[in-house]
Amino acid sequence: MDLLVAGAGPAGAATAIRAALAGLSVVVVEPRSAPIDKACGEGIAHSAADYLTRLGVELTGRPFHGIRYLDAVHKVDARFRAGPGLGVRRTTLHQALTDRLAELGVPVVRTRVGPIIQNTTSVTAAGHTARYLAAADGLHSPIRRQLGLARHPAADGPHTPIHRQPAVADGLHASIRRQLGLGRPDRSTRLSSSTSDVRRGLRQHFFVSPWTDLVEVYWSQLGEAYVTPVAEDLVGVAILTSARGSFESHLDAFPALKRRLHDARPAGAVMGAGPLRQRVRGRVAGRVLLVGDAAGYVDALTGEGIAVALRTSAELVECIRNDRPEDYEAAWRRVSWECRFLTGSLLWARNRPLLAPRIVPAAALLPGVYSTIVNRLS
């Protein structure tokens, strides 16, 4: 076999489809049954929707024609120039990808990957041996941790293994405490750490007719609320924040949006995801290549996760077709750098108390610049 794909989410399924269309033999390993849901914004950029169409994936959803930023006072729209994006329920997207895998005869094996064994010519996992393995097992990728590719494992929260530690009792002015950096941080350190709180996302659908043909992004001190039309009678609302609390309590921070949803009936349960930021040492370990969220993630602030996953999956397939996995790291960086830079820059501003309230006013003051950035990402 040429390629074993771990994970049948959008990144893994798209990788497998692309590989099958390139004439490679592929097996997908996924423990969950289709369709798989996930807390996400559910807006697919025009470039990503077009790429999926070229892969033969038939999508149904509701087109949207740009992005609107709003705060308590300001509003600014940026309309797409290349064509509309598509609001698609995550379950609908996953089912369409699953159907395409079936059309191409790509087996999807319902099991976990487990331990990975590799040598200079092949990699074995879940009882299958292939020339390469594409790890598309998500934001908190077990494969990434197994291979030691997570840059800061502590960021993975409950997934971090607990190690036994020696007890230290060397007194009030403990030298060991200072050596390990466990003393009280000075004021500048505390201020710095306050700007890097862990961000998470919560998503809820509502039965209501979309009131605009744009994706709306409401900004407040708490975070951002994304409203994506996904059907003629349904919108998805995703809230990104570092604050703890319920979806309902977070919604109080967006009074204009709450008024819009006042009479709307919730559709399904609230779903959550996070921590969002995932740092990675590298995307290649021998014959294993990381793709999608497993390859590292900045934030959902610009909503480009699917688009980046699709672009990098195409590079992954090209690298294994040429038997050059060592080229993948540079290729991944090349096709994702612009999105990573823009997302990282916006997140940096969002995390600065003096800058955050000025983001939407600045976009409203410079609508041409705002429109250019939106269209670069679309």
Coordinates of N, CA and C in Angstrom, one line a residue, residues 10 20 33 43 66 142 186 298:
P10 N -12.0 16.3 7.4 CA -11.8 16.9 6.1 C -10.3 16.8 5.6
A20 N -5.9 8.9 -4.0 CA -6.6 8.0 -4.9 C -6.7 8.5 -6.3
S33 N -17.8 6.7 13.7 CA -18.7 6.5 12.6 C -19.1 7.8 11.9
G43 N -17.9 27.8 7.8 CA -17.8 28.6 6.6 C -16.6 28.1 5.8
G66 N -19.3 37.3 1.7 CA -18.3 38.1 2.3 C -18.3 38.0 3.8
P142 N -3.0 12.4 18.8 CA -2.2 11.4 19.6 C -1.0 11.0 18.8
D186 N 7.5 38.5 37.9 CA 7.4 39.9 38.1 C 6.2 40.5 37.3
V298 N -3.0 27.8 14.7 CA -2.8 29.1 15.4 C -4.1 29.5 16.1

